[in-house]
Coordinates of C-alpha atoms and ligand atoms in Angstrom, one line a residue:
X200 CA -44.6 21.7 10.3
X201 CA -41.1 21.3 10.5
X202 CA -40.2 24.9 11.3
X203 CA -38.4 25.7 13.9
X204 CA -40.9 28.3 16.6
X205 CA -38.7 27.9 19.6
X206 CA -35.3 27.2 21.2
X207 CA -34.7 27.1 24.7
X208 CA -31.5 27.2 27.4
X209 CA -32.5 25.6 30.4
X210 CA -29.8 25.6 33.7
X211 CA -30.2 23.3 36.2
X212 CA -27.9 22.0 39.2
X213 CA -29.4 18.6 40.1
X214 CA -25.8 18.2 42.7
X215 CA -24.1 20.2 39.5
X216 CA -24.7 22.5 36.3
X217 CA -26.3 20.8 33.4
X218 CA -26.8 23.0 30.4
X219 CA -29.6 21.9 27.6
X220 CA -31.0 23.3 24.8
X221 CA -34.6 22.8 23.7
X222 CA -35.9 23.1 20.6
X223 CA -39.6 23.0 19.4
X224 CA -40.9 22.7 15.8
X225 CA -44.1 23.6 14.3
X226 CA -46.4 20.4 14.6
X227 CA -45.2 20.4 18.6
X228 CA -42.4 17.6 18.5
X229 CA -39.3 18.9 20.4
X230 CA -35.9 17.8 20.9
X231 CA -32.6 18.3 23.6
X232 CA -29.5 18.3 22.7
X233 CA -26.7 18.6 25.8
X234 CA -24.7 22.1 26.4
X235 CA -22.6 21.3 29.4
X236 CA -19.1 22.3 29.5
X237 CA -17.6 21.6 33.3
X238 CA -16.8 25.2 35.1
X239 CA -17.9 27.2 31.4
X240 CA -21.4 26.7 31.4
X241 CA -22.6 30.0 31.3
X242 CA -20.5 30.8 28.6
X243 CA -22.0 28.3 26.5
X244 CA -25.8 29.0 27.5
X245 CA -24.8 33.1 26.6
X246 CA -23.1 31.6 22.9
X247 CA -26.8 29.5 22.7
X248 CA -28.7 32.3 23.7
X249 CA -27.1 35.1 22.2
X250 CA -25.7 33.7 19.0
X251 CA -27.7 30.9 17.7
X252 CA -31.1 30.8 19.0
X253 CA -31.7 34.2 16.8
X254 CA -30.3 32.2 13.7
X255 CA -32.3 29.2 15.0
X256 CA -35.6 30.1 14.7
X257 CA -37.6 29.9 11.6
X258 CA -35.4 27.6 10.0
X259 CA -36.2 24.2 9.0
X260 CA -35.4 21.2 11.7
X261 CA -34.6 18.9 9.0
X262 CA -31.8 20.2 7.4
X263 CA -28.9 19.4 10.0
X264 CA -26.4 19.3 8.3
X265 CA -26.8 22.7 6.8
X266 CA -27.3 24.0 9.8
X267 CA -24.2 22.4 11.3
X268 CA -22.5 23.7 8.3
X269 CA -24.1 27.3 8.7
X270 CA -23.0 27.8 12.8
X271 CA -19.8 26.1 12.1
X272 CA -18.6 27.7 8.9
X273 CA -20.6 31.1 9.2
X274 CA -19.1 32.0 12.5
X275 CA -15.9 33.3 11.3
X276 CA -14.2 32.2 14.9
X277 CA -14.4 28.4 14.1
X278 CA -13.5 25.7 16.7
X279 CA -12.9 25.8 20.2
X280 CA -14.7 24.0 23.2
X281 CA -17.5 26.7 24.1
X282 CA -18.1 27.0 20.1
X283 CA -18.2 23.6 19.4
X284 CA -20.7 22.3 22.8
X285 CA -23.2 24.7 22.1
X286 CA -23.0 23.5 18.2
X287 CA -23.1 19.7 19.6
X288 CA -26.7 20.9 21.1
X289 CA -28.5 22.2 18.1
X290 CA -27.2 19.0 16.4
X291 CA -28.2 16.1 19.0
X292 CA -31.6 18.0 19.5
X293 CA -32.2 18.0 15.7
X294 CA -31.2 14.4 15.3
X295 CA -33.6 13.7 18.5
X296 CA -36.4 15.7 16.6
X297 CA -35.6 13.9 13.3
X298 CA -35.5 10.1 15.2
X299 CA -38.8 11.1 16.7
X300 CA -40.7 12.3 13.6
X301 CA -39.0 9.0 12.0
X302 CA -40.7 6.9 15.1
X303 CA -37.1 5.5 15.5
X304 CA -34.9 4.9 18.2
X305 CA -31.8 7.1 17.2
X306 CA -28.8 4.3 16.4
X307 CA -31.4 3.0 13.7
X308 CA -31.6 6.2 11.9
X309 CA -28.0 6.3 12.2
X310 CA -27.6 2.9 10.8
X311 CA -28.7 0.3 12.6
X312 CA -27.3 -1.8 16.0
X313 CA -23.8 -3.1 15.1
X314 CA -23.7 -5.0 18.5
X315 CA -26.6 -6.3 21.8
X316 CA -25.1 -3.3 24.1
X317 CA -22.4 -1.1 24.6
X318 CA -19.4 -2.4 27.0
X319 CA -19.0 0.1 29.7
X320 CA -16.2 1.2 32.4
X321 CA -16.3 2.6 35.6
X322 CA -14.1 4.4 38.1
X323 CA -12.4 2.5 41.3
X324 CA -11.5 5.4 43.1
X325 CA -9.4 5.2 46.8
X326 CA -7.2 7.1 48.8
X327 CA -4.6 4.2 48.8
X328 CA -4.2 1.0 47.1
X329 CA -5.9 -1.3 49.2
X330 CA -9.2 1.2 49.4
X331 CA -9.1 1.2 45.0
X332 CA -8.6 -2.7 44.9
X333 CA -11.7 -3.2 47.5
X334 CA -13.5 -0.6 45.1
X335 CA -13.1 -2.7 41.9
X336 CA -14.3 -5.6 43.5
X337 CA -16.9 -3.7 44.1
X338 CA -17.3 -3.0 40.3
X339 CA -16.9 -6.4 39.3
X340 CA -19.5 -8.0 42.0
X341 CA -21.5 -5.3 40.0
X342 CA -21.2 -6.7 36.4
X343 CA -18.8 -4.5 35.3
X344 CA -16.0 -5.8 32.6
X345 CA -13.8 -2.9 32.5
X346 CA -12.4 -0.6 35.6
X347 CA -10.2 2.4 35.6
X348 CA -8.2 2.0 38.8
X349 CA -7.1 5.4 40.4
X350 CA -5.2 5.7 43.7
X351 CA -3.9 8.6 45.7
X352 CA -0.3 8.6 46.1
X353 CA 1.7 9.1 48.9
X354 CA 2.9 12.1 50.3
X355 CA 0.6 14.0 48.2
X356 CA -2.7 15.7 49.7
X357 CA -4.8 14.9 47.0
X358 CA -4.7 13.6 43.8
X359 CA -6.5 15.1 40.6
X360 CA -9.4 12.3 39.6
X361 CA -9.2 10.6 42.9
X362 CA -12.6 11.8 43.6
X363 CA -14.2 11.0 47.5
X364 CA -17.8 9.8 45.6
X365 CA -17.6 6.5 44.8
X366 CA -20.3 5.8 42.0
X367 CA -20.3 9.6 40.4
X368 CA -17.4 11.4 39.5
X369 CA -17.1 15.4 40.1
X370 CA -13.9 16.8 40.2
X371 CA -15.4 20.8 40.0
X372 CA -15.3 21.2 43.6
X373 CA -15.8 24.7 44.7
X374 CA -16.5 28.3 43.0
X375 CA -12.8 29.0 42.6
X376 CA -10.8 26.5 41.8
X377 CA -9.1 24.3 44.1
X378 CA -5.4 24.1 44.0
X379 CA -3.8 20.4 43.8
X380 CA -0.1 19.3 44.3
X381 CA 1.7 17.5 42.3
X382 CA 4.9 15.1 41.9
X383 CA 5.8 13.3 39.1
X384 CA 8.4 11.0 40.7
X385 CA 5.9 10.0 43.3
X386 CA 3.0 8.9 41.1
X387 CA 5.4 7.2 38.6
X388 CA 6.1 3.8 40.7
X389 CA 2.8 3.7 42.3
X390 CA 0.5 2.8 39.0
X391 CA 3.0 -0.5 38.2
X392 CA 2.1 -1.3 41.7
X393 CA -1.9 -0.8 41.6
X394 CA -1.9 -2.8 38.6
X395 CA -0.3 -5.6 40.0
X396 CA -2.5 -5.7 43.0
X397 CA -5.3 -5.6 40.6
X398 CA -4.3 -8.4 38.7
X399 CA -3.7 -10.3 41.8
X400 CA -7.2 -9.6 43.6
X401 CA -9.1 -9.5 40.2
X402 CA -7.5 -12.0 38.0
X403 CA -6.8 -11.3 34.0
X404 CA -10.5 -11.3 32.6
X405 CA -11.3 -7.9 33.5
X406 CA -9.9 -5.0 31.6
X407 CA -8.0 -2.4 33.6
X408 CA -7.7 1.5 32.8
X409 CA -5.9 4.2 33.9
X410 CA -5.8 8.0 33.5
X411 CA -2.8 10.0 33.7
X412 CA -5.2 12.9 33.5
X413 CA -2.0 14.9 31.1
X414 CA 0.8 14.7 33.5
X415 CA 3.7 13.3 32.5
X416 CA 6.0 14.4 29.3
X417 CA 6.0 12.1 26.3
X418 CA 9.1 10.1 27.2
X419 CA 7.7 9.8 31.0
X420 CA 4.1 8.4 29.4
X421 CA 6.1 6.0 27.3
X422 CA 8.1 4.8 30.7
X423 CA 4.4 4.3 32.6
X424 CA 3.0 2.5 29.6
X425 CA 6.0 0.1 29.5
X426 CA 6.1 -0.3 33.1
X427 CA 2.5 -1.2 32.7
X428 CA 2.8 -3.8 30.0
X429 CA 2.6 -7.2 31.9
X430 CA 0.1 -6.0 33.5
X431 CA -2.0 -5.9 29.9
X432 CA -3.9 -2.6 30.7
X433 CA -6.8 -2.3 28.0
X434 CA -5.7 1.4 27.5
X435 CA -3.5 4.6 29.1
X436 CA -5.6 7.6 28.6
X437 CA -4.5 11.1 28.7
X438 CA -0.8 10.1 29.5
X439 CA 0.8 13.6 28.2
X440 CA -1.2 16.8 26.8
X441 CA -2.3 16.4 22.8
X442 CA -1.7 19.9 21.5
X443 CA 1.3 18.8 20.4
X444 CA 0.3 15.7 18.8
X445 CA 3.4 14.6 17.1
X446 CA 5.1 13.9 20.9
X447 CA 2.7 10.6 20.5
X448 CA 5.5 9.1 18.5
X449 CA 7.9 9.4 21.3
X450 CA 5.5 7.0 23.3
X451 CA 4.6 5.2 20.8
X452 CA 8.2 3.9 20.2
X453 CA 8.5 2.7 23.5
X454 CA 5.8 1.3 24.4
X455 CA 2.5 -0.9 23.4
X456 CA 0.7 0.1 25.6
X457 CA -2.5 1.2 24.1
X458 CA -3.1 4.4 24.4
X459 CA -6.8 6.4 24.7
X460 CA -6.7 10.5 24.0
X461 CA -9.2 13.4 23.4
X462 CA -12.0 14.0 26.1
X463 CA -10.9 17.2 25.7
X464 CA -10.7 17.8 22.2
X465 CA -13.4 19.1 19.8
X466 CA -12.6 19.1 16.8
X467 CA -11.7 16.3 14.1
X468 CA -8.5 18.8 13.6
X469 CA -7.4 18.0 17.3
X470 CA -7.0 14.6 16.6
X471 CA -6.1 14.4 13.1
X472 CA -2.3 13.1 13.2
X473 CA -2.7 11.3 16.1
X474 CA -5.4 9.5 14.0
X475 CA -3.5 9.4 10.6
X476 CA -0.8 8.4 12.2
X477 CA -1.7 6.0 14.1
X478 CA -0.3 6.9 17.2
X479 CA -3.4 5.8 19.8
X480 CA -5.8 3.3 20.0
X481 CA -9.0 4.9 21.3
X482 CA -10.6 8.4 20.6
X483 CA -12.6 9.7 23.1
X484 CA -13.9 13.0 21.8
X485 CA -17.6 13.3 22.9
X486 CA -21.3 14.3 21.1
X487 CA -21.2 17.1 23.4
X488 CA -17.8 18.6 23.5
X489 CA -17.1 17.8 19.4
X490 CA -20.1 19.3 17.4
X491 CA -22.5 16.7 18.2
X492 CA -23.4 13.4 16.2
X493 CA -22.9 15.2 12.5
X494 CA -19.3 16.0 13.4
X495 CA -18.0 13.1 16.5
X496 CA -19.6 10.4 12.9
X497 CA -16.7 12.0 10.7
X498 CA -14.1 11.6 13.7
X499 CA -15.4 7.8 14.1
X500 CA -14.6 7.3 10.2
X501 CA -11.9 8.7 9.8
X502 CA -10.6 6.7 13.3
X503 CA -12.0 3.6 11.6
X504 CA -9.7 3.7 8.1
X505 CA -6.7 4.0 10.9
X506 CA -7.6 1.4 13.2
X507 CA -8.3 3.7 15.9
X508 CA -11.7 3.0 18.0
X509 CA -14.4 5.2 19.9
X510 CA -14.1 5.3 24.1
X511 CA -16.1 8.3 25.1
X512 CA -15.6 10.3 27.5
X513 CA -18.7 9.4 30.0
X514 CA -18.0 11.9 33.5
X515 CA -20.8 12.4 36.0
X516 CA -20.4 16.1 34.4
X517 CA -21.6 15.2 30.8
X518 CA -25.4 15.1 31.0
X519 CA -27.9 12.2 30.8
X520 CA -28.9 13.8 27.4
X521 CA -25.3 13.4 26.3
X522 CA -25.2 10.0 28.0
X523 CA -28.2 8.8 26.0
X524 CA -26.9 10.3 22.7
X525 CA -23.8 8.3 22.8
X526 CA -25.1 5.2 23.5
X527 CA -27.2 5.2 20.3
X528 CA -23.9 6.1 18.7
X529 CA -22.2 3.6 20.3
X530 CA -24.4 1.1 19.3
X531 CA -24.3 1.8 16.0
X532 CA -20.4 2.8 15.3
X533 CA -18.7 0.2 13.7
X534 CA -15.4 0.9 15.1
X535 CA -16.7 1.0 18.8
X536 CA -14.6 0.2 22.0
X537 CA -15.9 1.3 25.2
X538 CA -18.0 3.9 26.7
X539 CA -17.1 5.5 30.1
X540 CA -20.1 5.1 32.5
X541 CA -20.1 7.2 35.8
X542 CA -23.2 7.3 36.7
X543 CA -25.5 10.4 37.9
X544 CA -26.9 11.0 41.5
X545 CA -30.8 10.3 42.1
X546 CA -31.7 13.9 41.4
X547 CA -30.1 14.2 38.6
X548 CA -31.6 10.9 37.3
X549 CA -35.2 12.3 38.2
X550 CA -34.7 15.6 36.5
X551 CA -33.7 13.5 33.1
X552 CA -36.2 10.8 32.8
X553 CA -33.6 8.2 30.4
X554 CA -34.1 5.1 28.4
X555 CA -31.3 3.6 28.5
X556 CA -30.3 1.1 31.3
X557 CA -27.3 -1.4 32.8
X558 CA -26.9 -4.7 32.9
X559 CA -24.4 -6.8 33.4
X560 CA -21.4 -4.6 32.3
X561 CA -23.3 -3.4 29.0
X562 CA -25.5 -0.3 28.7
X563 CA -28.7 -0.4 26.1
X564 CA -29.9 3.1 24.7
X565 CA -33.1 1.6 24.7
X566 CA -35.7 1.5 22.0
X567 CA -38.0 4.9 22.8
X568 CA -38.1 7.2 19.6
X569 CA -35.6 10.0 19.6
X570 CA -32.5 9.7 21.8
X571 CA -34.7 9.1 24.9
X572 CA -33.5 11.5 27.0
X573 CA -36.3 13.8 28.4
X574 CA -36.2 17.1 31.0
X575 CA -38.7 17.7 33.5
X576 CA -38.6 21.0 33.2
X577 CA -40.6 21.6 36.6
X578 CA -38.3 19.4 38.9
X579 CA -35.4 21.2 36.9
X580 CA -36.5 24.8 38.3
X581 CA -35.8 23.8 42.1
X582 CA -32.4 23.7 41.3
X583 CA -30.6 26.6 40.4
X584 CA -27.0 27.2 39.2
X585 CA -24.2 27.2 41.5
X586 CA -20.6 28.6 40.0
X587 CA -18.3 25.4 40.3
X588 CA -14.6 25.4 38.8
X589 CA -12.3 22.8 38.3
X590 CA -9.2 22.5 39.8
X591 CA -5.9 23.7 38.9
X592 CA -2.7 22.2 39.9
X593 CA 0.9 23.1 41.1
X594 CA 4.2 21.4 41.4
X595 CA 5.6 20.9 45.2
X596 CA 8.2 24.2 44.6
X597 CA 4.7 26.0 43.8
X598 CA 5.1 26.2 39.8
X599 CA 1.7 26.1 38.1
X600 CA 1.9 23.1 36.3
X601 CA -0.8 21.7 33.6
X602 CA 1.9 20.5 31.1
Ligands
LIG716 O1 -14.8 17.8 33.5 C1 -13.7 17.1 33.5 C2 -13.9 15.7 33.9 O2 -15.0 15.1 33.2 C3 -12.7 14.8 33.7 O3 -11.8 15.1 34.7 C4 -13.0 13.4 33.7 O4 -10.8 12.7 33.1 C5 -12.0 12.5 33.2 C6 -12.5 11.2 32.8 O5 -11.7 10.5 32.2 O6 -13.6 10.9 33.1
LIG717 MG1 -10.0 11.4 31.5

């Protein structure tokens, strides 16, 4: 009854790529798990489809975590972000399959709601100042307690995660990857300055966020975040590149600021000092990119016995599946802070029927068995895959730059 018979990649480009994985037991109760990885989804549906669907089948749908354990520690080549997303499938699709057998919305099986709904941010995106600011007022008129403010800065072209959409966010804009400029002393002063236009047209109740999107060196971030401090941002995410984790304690000692990291991490070893040491405030490691529930659970706890709390990563790229999968985790983890909340185009919607909903700044899982995330696999067909990249950027004396 419990066996798995089948396992399933389905591609679909509802506006852009969405990888899931399908998986069918026995007694006819299935279960989708999320497999998108931005500009590297076909390497992920080849790891699904070549690698773990032949180990899948046949095994029994109950035992996650040894099958975690089995894909994770049998594969010799442990870790890495194509590894660990196609891992985070076959677990969120057996904890959907487990949820549903159990007649249980997810986050009870996981523990039980620790809160009435999970605190959500979205993205004020403008070419200049003034067109952000009219954007977040935008956000607030729309419920919303929490905004990340992003501006384009003068005398550059464009600016990475200044996106033109307004309610989505897609920064993978063409097949080969688009090539941004970039200036460090030109973005520097104009964040201080966003912020206190914010504060000015939005007053102090709101929470304001910012991504540096990995730009700036550790004593530059550690400037920013000072800079920033009357201007109480809730968090600075992504202010210099985490591979080399102990530069953290460089900000850290000048600034406190707090400071958000890991949407692109995924593994709890990524994020290991930054959590045991204390050095940010918010880890934002996703289901999808981070092994899936089983493993992104042992990042929360571990975050929790250091005073460090969850703040997803919630792009337009990261499927409804994933979507609805953290919210039942978000609901239940005791150490939650925020979820990030761009929201998915019309198409996209119908493709993944979803129970979860938005009110008033908060977003509910809802109470459907399972994580309550379907497929319509029909409606998915129309829309095949279109190769998108994302971009890659360069200093102004042409230097390929990605610190
Ligand atoms: O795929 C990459 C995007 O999801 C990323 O640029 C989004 O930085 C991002 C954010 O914080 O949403
Ligand atoms: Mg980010």
């Amino acid at each position: 009854m419990h066996t798995i018979v089948d396992a399933r990649v389905i591609i679909t480009c509802p506006g852009r790529n969405f990888v899931t994985l399908k998986i069918t037991t026995k007694s006819g109760v299935y279960g989708l798990g999320d497999a998108t990885l931005n500009g590297r989804e076909l390497a992920v549906a080849s790891y699904l489809t070549d690698h773990i669907v032949p180990c899948l089948l046949g095994r029994d749908a109950r035992q996650i975590e040894d099958i975690w354990q089995f894909f994770y520690r049998g594969a010799y080549w442990r870790t890495g972000p194509v590894t660990m997303t196609a891992i985070a499938a076959v677990d969120v699709a057996l904890w959907d399959i487990k949820a549903k057998n159990a007649n249980m919305p997810l986050y009870d099986l996981l523990g039980g709601a620790s809160r009435t709904g999970v605190m959500v941010y979205g993205h004020a995106n403008g070419k200049d100042m003034d067109e952000t600011i009219a954007q977040a007022r935008h956000y607030k008129d729309m419920g919303y307690k929490a905004i990340r403010l992003q501006s384009g800065v003068p005398g550059l072209a464009s600016t990475y995660g200044v996106s033109k959409d307004k309610l989505y966010y897609e920064p993978a804009d063409s097949a080969r990857p688009t090539e941004n400029v970039w200036s460090t002393s030109k973005y520097m002063p104009t964040v201080p300055k966003l912020f206190a236009a914010a504060r000015e047209a939005l007053g102090w109740e709101v929470h304001l966020l910012h991504d540096v999107h990995h730009r700036l060196t550790p004593l530059e971030a550690g400037r920013l975040g000072k800079d920033l401090e009357p201007f109480r941002p809730f968090w600075l995410e992504d202010c210099t590149p985490a591979e080399n984790q102990a530069g953290f304690r460089t900000i850290r000692q000048h600034t406190t600021t707090p400071l958000a990291v890991g949407e692109v991490f995924n593994s709890v070893w990524d994020a290991k000092q930054l959590i045991d040491e204390q050095l940010i405030d918010y880890i934002r490691t996703t289901i999808v990119h981070a092994g899936g529930i089983s493993h992104v659970r042992r990042i929360a706890h571990l975050a929790e016995l250091n005073n460090v709390r969850t703040g997803f990563h919630g792009a337009t790229d990261l499927s409804p599946v994933c979507m609805g999968a953290a919210l039942h985790f978000d609901l239940w983890v005791p150490n939650f802070g925020i979820q990030e909340y761009m929201r998915h185009t019309p198409e996209t919607d119908a493709v993944f029927p979803h129970a979860y909903t938005f009110s008033d700044g908060y977003l509910h899982p809802g109470t459907a068995p399972g994580h309550g995330v379907d497929l319509d696999e029909a409606l998915a067909a129309k829309y095949p895959y279109r190769a998108a990249s994302l971009p890659v950027n360069r200093l102004e004396d042409g230097t390929l730059f990605n610190w």
